[in-house]
Coordinates of C-alpha atoms and ligand atoms in Angstrom, one line a residue:
X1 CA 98.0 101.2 144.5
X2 CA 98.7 104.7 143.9
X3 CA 98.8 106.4 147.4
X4 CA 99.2 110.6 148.7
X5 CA 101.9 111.6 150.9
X6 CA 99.5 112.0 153.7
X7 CA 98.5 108.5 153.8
X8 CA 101.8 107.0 153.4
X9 CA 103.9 109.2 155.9
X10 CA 100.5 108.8 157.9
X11 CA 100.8 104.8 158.1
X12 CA 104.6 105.1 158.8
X13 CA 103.6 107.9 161.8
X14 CA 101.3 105.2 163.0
X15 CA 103.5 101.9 162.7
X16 CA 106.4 104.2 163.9
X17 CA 108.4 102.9 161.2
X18 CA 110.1 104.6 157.9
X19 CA 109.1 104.7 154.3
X20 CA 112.2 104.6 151.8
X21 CA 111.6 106.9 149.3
X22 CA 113.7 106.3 145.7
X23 CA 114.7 108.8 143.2
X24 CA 114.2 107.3 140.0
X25 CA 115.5 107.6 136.9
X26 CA 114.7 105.6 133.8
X27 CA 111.8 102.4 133.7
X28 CA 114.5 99.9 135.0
X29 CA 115.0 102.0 137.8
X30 CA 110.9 101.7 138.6
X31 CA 110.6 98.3 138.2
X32 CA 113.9 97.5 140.2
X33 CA 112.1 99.1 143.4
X34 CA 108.3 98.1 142.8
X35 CA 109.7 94.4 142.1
X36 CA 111.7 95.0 145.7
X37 CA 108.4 96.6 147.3
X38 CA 105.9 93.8 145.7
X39 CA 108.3 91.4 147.2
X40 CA 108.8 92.7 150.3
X41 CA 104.9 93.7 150.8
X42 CA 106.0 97.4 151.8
X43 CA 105.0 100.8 151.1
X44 CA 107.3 103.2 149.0
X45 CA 108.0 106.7 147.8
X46 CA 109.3 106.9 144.0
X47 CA 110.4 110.2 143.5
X48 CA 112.0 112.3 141.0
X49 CA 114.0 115.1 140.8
X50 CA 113.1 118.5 139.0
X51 CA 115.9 118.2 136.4
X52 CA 113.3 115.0 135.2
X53 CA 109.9 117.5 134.7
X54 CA 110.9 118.1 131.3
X55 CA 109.5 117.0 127.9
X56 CA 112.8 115.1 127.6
X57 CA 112.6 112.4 130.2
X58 CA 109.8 113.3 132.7
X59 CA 106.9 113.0 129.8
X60 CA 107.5 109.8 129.5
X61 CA 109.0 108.5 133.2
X62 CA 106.1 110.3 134.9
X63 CA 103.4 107.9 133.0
X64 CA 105.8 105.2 133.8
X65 CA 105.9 105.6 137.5
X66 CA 101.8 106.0 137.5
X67 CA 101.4 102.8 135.9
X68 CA 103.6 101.0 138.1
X69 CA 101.7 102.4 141.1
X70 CA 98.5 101.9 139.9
X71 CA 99.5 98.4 139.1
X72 CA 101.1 97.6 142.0
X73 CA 99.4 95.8 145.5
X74 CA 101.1 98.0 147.9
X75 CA 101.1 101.3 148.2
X76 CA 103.3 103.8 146.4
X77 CA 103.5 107.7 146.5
X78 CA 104.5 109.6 143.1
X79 CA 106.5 112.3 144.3
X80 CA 108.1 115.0 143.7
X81 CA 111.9 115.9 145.1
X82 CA 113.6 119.5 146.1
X83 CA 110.9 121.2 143.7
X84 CA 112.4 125.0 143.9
X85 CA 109.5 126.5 141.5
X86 CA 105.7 126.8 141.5
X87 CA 106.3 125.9 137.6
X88 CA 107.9 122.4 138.7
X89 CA 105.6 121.8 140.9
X90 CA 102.9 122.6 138.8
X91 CA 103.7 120.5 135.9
X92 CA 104.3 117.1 138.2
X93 CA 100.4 117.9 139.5
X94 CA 99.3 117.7 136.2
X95 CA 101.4 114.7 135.1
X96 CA 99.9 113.1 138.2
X97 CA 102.3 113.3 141.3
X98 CA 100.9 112.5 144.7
X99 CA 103.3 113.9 146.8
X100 CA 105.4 117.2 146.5
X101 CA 108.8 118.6 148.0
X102 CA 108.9 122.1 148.1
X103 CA 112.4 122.9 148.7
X104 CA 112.9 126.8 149.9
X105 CA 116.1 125.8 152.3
X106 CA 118.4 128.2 150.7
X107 CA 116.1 131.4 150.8
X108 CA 115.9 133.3 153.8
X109 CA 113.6 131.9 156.6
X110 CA 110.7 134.6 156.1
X111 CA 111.3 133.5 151.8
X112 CA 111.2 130.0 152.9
X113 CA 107.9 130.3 154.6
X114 CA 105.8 132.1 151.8
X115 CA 106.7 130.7 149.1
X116 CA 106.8 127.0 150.6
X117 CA 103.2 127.9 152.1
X118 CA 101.7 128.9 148.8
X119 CA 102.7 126.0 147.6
X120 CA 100.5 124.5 151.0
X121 CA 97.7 126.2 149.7
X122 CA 98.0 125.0 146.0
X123 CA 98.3 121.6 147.1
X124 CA 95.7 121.4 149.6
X125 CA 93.4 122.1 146.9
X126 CA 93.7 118.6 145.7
X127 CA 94.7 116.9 149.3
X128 CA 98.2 116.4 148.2
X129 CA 100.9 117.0 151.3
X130 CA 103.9 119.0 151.1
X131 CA 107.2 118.3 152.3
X132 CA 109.3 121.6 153.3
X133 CA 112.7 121.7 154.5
X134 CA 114.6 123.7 156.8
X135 CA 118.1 123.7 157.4
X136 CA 120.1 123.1 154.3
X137 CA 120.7 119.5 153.7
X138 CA 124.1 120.3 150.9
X139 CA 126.0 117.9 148.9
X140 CA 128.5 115.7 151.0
X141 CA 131.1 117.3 148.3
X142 CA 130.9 121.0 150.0
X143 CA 133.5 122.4 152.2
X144 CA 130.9 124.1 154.0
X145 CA 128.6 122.1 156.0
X146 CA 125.4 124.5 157.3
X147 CA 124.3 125.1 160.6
X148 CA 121.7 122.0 161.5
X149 CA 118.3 122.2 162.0
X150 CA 117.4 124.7 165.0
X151 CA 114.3 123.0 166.9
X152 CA 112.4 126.2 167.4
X153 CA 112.8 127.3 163.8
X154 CA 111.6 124.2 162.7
X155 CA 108.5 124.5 164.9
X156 CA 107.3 128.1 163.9
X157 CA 107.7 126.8 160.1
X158 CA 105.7 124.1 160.1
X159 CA 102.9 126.4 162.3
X160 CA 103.3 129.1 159.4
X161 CA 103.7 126.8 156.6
X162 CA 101.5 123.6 157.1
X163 CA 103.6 121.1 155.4
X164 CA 102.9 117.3 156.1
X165 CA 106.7 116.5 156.9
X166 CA 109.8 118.1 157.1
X167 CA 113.4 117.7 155.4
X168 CA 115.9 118.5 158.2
X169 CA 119.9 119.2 158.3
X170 CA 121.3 117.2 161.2
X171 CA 124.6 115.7 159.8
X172 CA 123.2 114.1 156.7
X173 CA 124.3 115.4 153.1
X174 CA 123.3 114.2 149.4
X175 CA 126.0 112.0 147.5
X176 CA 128.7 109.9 149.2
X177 CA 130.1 110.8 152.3
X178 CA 133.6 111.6 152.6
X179 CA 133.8 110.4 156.1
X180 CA 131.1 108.5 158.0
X181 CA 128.5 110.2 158.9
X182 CA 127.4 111.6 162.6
X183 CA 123.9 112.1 162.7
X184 CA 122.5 114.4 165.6
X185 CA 119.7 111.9 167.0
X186 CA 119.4 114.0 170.0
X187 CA 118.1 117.1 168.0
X188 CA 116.1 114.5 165.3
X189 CA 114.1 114.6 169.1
X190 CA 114.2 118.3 169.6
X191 CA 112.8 119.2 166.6
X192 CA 109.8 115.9 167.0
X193 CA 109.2 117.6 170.5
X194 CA 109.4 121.2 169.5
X195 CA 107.3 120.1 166.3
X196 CA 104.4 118.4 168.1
X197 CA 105.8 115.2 166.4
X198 CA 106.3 116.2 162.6
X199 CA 107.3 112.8 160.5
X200 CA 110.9 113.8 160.0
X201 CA 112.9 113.2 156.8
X202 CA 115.9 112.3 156.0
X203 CA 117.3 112.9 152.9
X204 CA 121.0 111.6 151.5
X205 CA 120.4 107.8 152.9
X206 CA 123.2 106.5 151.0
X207 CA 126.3 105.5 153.3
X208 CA 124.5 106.4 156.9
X209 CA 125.5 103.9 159.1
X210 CA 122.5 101.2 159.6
X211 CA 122.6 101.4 163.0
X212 CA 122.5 105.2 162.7
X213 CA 119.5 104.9 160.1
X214 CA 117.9 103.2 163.3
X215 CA 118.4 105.7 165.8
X216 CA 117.0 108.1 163.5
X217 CA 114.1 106.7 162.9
X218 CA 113.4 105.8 166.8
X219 CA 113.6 109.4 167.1
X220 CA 110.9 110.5 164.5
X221 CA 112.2 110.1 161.2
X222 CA 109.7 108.8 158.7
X223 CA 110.8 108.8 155.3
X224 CA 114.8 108.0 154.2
X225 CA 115.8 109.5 150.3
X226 CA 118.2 107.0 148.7
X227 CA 119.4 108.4 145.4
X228 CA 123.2 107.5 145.0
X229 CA 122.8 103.8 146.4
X230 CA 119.5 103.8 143.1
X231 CA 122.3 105.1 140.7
X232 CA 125.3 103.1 141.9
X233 CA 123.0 99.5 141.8
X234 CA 122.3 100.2 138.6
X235 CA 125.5 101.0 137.4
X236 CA 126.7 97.9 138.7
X237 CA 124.4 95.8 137.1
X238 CA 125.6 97.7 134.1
X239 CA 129.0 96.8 134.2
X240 CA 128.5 93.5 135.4
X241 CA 126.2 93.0 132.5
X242 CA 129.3 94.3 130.5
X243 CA 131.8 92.1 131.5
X244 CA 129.5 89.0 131.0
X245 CA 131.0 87.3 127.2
X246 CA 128.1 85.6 126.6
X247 CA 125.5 88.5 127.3
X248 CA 122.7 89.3 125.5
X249 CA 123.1 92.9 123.6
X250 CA 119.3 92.8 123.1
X251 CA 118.4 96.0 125.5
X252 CA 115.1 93.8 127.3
X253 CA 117.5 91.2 128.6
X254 CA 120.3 93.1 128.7
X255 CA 118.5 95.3 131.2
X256 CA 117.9 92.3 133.5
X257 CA 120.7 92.3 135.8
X258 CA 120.5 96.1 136.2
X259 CA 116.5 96.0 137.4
X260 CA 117.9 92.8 139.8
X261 CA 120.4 94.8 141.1
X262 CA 118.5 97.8 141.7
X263 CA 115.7 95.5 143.2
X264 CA 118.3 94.3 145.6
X265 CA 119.5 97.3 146.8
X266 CA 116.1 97.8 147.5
X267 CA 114.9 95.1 149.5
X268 CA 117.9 96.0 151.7
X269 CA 116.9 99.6 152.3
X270 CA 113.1 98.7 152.9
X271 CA 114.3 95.8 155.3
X272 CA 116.5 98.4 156.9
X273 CA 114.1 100.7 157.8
X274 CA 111.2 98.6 158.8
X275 CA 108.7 99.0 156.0
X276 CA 108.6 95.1 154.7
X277 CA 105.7 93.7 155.8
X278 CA 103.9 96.8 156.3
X279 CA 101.8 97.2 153.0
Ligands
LIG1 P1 121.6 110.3 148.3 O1 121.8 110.5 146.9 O2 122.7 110.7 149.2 O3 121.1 108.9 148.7 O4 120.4 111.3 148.7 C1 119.2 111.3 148.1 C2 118.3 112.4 148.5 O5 118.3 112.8 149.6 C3 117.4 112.9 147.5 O6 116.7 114.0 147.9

């Protein structure tokens, strides 16, 4: 069933457990992670980044993923990822999305909070939650890593700003990691404290340490991005696919072992950070 953001980060924030939220890509990416999430009788996030909200791809994938929500018996958010224009934003509420990401981490902190507010106040319109983010969560590729998430920062932007849940930098980055990871679980808890317990997200999920991933979400962090580990599954299935002589070049069953293997990587991920069994 075709959840908000409210109600899913909501029924994480009262199970104290995590959401995994996917970024998608193509329909075998969806059904890879609804088949996982069916299976697994969890709730999920399917989310898509803004370089998708085009006439190209995100005509047709955003249709896709409503279908698959509204078809599915656990509950899924359609939602939108680092939006960084009302216009974005704009166009995935009308193709349907549930949930948005309104991402104003490299502006100033005073640009942050207007422009991430008036998307607050767009959204509440029709009861769909925004996530903000503060502290700039990079690319694991940059030779600069910001300054993490300040606690007291973080609390005055969700007063000003009114967002549902909040993206934070606290060692994470987007891609693979170059070395493993260190994530600061001791300021995840500042910020929850300072916050008056905002759900916490963490974005780049791929390569954290599971027992890291853990900690994290002991501490308040309610929904985990996974976007690499979506693109690598697949990508495997591809090549495994490839390297099969007797496969099938028919593109349905071709696709098979690509959706399996995206499926698998997500059973694993929803396992990981409590969500099976929570639909
Ligand atoms: P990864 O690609 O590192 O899993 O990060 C995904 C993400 O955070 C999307 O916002």
């Amino acid at each position: 069933m075709l959840v908000t953001l409210k109600q899913i980060i909501g029924m994480a924030e009262e199970g104290g457990y995590c959401v995994p939220a996917f970024n998608v890509y193509n329909i075998e990416t969806v059904m890879g992670v609804i088949s996982a999430a069916e299976e697994a009788k969890a709730p999920v996030i399917i989310q898509v980044y803004p370089r998708l909200i085009n006439e190209e791809v995100g005509y047709y994938i955003a249709p896709v993923v409503l279908a698959a929500a509204k078809k599915a018996s656990v509950p899924v958010c359609f939602h939108l990822d680092h939006g960084a224009t009302e216009a974005e934003v704009q166009r995935i509420l009308y193709w349907g999305a549930t949930g948005i990401m309104f991402d104003g981490s490299v502006h100033s902190f005073s640009d942050n909070v207007s422009a991430t507010k008036r998307i607050v106040d767009i959204c509440n319109y029709i009861n769909v939650g925004v996530e903000g983010e503060i502290g700039h969560v990079g690319s694991a590729n940059d030779d600069v890593i910001e300054e993490f998430t300040d606690p007291t920062e973080a609390a005055e932007f969700v007063k000003q700003t009114g967002v549902c849940c909040l993206a934070v930098l606290i060692g994470n980055a987007h891609g693979h990691y170059k070395k493993t990871p260190r994530l600061d679980i001791e300021r995840i808890k500042a910020i929850r404290e300072a916050t008056g317990g905002i759900p916490l997200v963490l974005h780049g999920g791929t390569g954290i340490p599971d027992d890291q991933v853990k900690a994290a979400i002991k501490a308040g962090v309610r929904k985990m991005n996974i976007g690499t580990d979506v693109c690598c599954s697949f990508a495997s299935g591809v090549l495994e696919t490839l390297n099969d002589p007797d496969r099938s070049l028919a593109v349905d069953i071709f696709m098979k072992k690509p959706i399996e293997s995206v499926k698998a990587m997500a059973l694993n991920k929803i396992n990981l950070v409590g969500a099976a069994g929570k639909a």
